[in-house]
PDB file of C-alpha atoms in Angstrom:
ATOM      1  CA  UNK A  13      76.834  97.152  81.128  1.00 69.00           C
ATOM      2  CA  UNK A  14      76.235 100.581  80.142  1.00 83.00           C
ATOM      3  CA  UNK A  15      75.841 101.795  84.050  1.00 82.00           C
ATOM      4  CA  UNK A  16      77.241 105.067  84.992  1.00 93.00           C
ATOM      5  CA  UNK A  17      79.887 104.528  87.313  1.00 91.00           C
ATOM      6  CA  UNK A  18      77.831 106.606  90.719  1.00 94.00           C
ATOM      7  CA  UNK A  19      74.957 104.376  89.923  1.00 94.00           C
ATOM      8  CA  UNK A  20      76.807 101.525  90.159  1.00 91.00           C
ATOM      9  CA  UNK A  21      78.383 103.086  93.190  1.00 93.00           C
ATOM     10  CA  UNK A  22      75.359 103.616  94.846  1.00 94.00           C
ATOM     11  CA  UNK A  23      73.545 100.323  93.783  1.00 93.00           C
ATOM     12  CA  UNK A  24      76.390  98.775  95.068  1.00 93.00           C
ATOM     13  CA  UNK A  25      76.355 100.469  98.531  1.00 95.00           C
ATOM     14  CA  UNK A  26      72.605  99.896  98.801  1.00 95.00           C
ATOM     15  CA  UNK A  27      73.056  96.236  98.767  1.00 95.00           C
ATOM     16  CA  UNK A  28      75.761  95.719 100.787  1.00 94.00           C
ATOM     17  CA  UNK A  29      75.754  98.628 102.696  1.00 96.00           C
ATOM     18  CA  UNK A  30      79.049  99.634 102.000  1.00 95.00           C
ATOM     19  CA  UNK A  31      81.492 101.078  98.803  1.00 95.00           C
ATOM     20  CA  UNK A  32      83.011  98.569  96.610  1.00 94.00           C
ATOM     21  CA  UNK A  33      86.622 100.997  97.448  1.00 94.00           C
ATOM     22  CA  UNK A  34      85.344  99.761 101.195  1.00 95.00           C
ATOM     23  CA  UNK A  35      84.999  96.158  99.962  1.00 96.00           C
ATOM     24  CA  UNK A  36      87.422  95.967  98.009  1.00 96.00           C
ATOM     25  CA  UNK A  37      89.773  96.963 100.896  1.00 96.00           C
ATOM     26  CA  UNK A  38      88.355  94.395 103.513  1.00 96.00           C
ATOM     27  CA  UNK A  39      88.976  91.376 101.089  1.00 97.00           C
ATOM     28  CA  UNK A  40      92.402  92.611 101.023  1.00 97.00           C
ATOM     29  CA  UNK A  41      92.474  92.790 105.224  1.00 96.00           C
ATOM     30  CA  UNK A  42      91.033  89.293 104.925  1.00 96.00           C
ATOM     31  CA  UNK A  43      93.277  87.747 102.734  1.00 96.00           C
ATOM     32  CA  UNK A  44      96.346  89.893 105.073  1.00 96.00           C
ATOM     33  CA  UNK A  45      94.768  88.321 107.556  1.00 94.00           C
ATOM     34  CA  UNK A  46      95.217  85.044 106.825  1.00 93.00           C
ATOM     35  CA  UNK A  47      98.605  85.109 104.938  1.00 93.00           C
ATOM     36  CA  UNK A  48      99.614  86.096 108.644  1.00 92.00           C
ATOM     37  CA  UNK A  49      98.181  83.516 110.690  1.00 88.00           C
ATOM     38  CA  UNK A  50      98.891  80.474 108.355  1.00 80.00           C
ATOM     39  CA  UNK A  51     102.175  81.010 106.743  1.00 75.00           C
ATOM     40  CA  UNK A  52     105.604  81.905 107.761  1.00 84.00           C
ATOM     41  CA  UNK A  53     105.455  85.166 105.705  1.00 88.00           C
ATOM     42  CA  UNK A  54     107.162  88.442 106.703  1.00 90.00           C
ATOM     43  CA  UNK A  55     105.003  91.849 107.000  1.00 93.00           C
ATOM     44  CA  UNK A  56     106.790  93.314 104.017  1.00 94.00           C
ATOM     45  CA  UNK A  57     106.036  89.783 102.048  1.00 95.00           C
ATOM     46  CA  UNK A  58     102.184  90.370 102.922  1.00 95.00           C
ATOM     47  CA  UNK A  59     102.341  93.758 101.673  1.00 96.00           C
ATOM     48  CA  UNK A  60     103.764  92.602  98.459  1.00 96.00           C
ATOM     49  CA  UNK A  61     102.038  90.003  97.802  1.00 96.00           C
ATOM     50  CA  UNK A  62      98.640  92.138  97.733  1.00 97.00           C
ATOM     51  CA  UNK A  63     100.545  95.022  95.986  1.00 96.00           C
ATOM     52  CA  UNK A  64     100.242  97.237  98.241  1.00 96.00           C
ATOM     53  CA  UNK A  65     103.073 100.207  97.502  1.00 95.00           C
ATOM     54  CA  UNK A  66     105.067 100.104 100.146  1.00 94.00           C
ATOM     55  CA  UNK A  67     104.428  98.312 103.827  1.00 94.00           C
ATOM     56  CA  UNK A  68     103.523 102.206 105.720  1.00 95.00           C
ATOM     57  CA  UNK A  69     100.100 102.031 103.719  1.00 96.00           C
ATOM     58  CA  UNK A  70      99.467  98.260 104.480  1.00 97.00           C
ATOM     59  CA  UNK A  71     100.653  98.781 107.921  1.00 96.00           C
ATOM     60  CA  UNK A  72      98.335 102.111 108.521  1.00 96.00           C
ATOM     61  CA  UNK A  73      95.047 100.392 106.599  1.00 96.00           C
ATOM     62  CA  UNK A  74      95.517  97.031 108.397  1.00 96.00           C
ATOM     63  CA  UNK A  75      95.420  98.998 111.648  1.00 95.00           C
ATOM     64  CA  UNK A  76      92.547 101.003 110.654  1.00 95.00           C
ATOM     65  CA  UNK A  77      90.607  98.103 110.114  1.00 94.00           C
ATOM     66  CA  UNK A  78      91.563  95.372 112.575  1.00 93.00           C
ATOM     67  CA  UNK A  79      92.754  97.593 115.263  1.00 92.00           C
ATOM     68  CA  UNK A  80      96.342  95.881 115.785  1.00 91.00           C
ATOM     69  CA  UNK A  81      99.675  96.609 113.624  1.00 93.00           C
ATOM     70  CA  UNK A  82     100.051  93.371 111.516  1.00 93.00           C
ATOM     71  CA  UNK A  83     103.594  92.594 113.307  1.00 88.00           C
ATOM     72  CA  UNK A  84     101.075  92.520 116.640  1.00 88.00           C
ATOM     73  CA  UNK A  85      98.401  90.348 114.935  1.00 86.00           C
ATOM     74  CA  UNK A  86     101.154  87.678 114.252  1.00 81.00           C
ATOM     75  CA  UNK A  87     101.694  88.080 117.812  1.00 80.00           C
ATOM     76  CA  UNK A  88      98.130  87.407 118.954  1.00 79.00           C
ATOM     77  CA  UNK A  89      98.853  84.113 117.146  1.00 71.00           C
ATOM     78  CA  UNK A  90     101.866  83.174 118.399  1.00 68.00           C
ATOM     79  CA  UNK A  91     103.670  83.531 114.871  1.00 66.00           C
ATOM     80  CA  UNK A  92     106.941  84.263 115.294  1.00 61.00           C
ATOM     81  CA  UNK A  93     108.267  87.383 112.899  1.00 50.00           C
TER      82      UNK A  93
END
């Protein structure tokens, strides 16, 4: 497109208000979120499944931006583990 990558950045954040890093992350909370409520999936599965490295940085960036542990998020649902 032949955009430097800060204007991009900045165009980007303009529009929506936030990053695309920031973005990016919340479609991956999203999609956690909903792997959690609707199937019968472990925590570590989750992780996996949106390649995250290992299931301490899922677990600490799904807290960060829901405010519950994903293990207690199953458990606002009534999933069981």
């Amino acid at each position: 497109s032949g955009l430097s990558k800060y204007f991009l950045i900045r165009s980007f954040k303009e529009v929506f208000k936030i990053t695309p890093h920031q973005y990016h992350i919340q479609v991956k909370i999203n999609k956690a979120k909903e792997l959690l409520q609707h199937q019968h999936l472990s925590v570590t599965e989750v992780a996996r499944i949106l390649n995250y490295p290992n299931i301490f940085t899922f677990s600490r960036q799904f807290h960060a931006t829901t405010q519950h542990a994903p293990s207690g998020f199953k458990e606002l649902y009534g999933i069981k583990k």
